[in-house]
Coordinates of C-alpha atoms in Angstrom, one line a residue:
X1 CA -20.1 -22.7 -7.7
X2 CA -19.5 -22.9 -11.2
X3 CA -15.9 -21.7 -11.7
X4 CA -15.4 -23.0 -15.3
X5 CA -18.4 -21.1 -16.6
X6 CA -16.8 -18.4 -18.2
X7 CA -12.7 -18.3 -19.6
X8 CA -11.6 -14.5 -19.7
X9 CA -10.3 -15.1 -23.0
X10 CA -11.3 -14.2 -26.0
X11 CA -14.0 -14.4 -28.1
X12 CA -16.2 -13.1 -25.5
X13 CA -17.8 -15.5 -23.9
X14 CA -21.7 -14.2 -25.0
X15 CA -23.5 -17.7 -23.5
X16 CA -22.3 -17.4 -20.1
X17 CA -25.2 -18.4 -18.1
X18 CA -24.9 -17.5 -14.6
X19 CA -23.0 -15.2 -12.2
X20 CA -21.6 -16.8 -8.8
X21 CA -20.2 -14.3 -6.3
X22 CA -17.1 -16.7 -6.0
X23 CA -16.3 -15.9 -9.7
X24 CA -14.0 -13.4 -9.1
X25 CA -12.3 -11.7 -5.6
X26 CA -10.2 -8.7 -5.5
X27 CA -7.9 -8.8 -2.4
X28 CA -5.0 -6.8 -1.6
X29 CA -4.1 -7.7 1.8
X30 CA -2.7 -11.1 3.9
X31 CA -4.2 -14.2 4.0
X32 CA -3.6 -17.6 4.4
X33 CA -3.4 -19.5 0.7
X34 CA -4.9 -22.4 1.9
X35 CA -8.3 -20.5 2.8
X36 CA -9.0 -18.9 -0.6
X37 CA -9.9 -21.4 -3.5
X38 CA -12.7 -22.1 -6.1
X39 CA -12.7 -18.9 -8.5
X40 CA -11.9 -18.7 -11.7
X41 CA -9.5 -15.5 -11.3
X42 CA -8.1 -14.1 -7.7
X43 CA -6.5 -10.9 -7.8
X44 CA -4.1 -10.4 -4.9
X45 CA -0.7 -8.4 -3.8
X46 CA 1.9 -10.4 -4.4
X47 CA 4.3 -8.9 -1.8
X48 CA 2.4 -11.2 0.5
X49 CA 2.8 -14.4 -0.7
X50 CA 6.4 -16.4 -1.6
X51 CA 6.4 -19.0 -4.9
X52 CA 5.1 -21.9 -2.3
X53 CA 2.1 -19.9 -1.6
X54 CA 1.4 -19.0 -5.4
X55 CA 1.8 -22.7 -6.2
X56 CA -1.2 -23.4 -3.1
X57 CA -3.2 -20.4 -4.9
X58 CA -2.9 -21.8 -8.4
X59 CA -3.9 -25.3 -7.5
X60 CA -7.1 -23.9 -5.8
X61 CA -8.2 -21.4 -8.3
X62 CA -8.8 -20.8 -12.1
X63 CA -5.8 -18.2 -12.3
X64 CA -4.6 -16.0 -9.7
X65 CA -3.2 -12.3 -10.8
X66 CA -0.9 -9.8 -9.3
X67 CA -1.5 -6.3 -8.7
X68 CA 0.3 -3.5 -10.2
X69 CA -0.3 0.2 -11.2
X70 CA 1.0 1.1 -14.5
X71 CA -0.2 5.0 -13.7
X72 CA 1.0 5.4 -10.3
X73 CA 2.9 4.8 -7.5
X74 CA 2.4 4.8 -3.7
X75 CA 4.5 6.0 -1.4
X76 CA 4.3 3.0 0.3
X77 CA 5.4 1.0 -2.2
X78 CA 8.8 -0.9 -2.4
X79 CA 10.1 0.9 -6.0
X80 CA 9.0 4.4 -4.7
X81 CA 11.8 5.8 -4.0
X82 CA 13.5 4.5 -7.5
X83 CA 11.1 6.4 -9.1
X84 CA 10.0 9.5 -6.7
X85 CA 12.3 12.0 -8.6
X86 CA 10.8 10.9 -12.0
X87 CA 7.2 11.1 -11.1
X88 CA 5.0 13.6 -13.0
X89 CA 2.7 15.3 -9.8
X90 CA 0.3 13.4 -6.7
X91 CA -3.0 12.0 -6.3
X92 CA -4.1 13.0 -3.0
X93 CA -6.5 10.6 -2.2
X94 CA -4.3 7.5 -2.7
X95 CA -1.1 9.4 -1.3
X96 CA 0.4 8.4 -4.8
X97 CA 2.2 9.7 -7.7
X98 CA 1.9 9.8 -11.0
X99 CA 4.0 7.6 -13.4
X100 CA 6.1 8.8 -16.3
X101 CA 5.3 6.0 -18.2
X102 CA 8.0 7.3 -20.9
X103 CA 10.6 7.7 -18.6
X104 CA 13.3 5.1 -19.4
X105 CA 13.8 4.3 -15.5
X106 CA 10.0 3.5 -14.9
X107 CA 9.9 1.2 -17.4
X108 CA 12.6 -0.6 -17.0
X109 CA 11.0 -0.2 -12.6
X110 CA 8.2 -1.6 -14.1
X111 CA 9.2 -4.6 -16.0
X112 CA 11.3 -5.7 -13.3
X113 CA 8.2 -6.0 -11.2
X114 CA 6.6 -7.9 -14.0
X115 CA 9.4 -10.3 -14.1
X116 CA 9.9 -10.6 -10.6
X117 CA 5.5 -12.0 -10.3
X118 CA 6.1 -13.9 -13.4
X119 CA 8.7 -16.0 -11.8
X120 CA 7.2 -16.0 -8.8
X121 CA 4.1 -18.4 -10.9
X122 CA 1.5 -15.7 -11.2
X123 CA -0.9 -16.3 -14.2
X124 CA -0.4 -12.6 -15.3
X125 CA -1.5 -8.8 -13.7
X126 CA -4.1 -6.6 -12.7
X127 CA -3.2 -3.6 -14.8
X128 CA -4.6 -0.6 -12.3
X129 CA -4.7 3.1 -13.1
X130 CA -5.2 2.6 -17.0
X131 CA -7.5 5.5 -16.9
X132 CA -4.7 8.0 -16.5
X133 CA -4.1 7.7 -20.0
X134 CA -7.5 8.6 -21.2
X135 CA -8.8 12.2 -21.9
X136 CA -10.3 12.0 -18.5
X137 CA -6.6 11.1 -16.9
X138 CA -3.7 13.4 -16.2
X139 CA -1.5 11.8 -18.5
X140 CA -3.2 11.3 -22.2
X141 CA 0.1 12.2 -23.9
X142 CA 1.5 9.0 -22.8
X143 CA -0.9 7.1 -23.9
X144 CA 1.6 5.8 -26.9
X145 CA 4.0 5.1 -24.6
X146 CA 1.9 2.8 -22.6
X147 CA 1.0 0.9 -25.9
X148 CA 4.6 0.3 -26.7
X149 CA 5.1 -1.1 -23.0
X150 CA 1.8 -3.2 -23.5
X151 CA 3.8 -4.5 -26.5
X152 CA 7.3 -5.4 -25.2
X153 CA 4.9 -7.0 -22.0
X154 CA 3.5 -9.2 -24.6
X155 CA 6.6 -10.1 -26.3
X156 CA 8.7 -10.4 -23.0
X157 CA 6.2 -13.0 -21.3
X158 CA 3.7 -14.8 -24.5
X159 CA 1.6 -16.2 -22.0
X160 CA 0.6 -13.8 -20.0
X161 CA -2.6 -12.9 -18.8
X162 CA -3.2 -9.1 -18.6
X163 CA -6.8 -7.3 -16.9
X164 CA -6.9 -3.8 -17.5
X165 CA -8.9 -1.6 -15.0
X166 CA -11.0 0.8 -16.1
X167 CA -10.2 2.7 -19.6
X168 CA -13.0 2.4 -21.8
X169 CA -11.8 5.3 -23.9
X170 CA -8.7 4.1 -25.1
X171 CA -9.6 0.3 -25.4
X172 CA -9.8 0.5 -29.2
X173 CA -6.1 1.1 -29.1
X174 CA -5.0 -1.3 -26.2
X175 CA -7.4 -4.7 -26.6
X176 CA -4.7 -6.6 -29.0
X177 CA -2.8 -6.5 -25.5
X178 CA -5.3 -7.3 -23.3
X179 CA -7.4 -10.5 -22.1
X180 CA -10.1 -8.6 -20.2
X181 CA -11.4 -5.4 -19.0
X182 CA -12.5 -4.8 -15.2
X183 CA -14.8 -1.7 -14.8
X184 CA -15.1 -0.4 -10.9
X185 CA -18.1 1.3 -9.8
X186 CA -20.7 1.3 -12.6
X187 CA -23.9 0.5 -10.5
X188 CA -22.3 1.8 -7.2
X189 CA -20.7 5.9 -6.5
X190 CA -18.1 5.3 -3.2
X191 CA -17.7 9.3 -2.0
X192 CA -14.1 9.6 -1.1
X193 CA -14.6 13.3 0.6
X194 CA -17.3 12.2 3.0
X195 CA -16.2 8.0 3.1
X196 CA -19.3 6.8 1.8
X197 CA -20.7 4.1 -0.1
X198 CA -23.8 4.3 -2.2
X199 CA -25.6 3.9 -5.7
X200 CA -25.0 5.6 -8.8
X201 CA -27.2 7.7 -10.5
X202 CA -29.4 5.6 -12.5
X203 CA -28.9 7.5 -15.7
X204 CA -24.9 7.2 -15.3
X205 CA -25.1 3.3 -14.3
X206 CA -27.3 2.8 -18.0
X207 CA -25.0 4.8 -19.7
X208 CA -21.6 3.1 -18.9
X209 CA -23.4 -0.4 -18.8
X210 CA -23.9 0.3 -22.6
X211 CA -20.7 1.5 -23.2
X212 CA -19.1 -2.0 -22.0
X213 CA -22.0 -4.2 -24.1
X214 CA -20.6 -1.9 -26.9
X215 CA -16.9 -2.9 -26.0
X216 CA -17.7 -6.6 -25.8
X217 CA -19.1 -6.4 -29.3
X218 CA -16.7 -4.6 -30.8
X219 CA -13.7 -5.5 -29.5
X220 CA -14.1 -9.4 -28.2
X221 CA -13.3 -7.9 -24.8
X222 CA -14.2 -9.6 -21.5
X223 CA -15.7 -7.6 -18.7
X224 CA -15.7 -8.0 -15.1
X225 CA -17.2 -5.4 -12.7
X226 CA -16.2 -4.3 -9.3
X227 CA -18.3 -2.6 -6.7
X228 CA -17.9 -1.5 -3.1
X229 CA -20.9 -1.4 -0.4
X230 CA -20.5 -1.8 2.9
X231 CA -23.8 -3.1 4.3
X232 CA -25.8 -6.4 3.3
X233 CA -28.8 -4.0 2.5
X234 CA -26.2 -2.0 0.0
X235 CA -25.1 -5.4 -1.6
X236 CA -28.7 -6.6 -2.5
X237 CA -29.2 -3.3 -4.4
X238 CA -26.1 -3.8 -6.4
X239 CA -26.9 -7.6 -7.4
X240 CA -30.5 -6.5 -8.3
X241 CA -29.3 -3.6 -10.4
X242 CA -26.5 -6.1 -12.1
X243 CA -29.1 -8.9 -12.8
X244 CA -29.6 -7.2 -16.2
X245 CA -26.0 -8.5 -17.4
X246 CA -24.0 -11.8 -16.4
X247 CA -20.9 -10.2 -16.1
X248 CA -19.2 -11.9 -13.5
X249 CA -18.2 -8.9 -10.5
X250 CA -16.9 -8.7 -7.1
X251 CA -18.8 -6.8 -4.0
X252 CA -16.2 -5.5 -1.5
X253 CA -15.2 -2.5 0.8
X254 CA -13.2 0.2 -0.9
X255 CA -9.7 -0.6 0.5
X256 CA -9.9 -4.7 -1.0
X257 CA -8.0 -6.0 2.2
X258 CA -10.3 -7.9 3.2
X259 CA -11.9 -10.9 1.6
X260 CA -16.2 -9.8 1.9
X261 CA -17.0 -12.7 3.7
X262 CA -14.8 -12.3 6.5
X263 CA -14.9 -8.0 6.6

């Protein structure tokens, strides 16, 4: 285990000299603090876990990292119905909706659930659902608007540590905000229609591998990759087909509720 052998921070860490599976975990469901330590960044839901449990986390791991989606919101989730009459259309497969990112009332949603993990002792957020805001997203317009929040984020709480998902497009205009970059699914190709988990194409995997080598180089950027498999025979394939960077990345099952080990 070798948890202090990169800092997310930059410059990029270029020398980084091994990947360790405990590096990085991405879990969104309950667990008990005490069970999860040893990597150098833990992204969780915070609804789970009071400021005594954040404290436990923090003592055990690098830095620990809330979830939030600055794109959408589920209907699940507790500021849903603040914002359900100011949301801009649905994503079916997450049984979400679509933030209005300009909308006074989100933002002001929003930065009360960044205050609200910032006191709680979080290290900083897991900015989800960047990609909206790309050419490839539903909402490119507001791509402005989410760079002016990125900024009163920054200004609001110095110290924070902020990991965009996902992106790539517009990270020219958001890395002064930003301490690292997470990319899902760039060896592996999880089929929402039919529920299944498999490889990418070879030719896409190359492709978006050098788009990130390109981001790190020009932008100082650090990257850390999540895949999903859900078979050991699926999770060999994806560590061989990563051994060509040392990018640290996670290996779980598409809904992160579960930590891998105990799925």
């Amino acid at each position: 285990m070798i948890v202090g052998t990169f800092c997310l921070n930059a410059p990029q860490v270029v020398a980084q000299k091994t990947v360790d599976e405990k590096q990085v975990l991405f879990t969104y469901g309950d667990f008990y603090p005490e069970d999860v330590s040893n990597y150098a960044i833990l992204v969780i839901e915070s609804a789970h876990f009071d400021s005594q449990d954040i404290a436990v986390l923090k003592q055990q791991n690098a830095k620990v990292l809330g979830y939030v989606s600055m794109g959408e919101v589920n209907e699940a989730a507790a500021h849903y119905p603040e914002l359900k009459e100011v949301t801009l259309g649905k994503n079916e497969i997450w049984n979400s909706h679509i933030l209005n990112i300009e909308n006074i009332k989100t933002q002001k949603t929003l930065l009360e659930i960044f205050n609200f993990n910032m006191e709680k002792g979080l290290d900083g957020m897991f900015l989800d659902n960047i990609d909206n805001y790309t050419e490839f997203g539903p909402t490119p317009e507001k791509k402005e608007a989410l760079l002016d929040f990125l900024e009163v984020l920054k200004v609001t709480f110095p110290n924070i540590y902020l990991m965009q998902n996902s992106g790539i497009s517009i990270i020219k205009d958001t890395y002064p905000y930003i301490d690292a970059i997470a990319k899902e699914s760039i060896a592996t190709d999880y089929d929402f229609k039919n529920k299944k988990y498999k490889l990418r194409d070879e030719e896409i995997f190359t492709r978006v591998l050098s788009e990130l080598k390109q981001v790190t180089k020009d932008f100082e950027v650090p990257v850390v990759l999540i895949e999903y498999a859900d078979t050991p025979e699926l999770k060999v394939a994806i560590k061989k087909r990563l051994e060509v960077t040392t990018w640290p990345y996670f290996i779980g099952k598409i809904e992160l509720q579960k930590i891998p080990d105990t799925n």
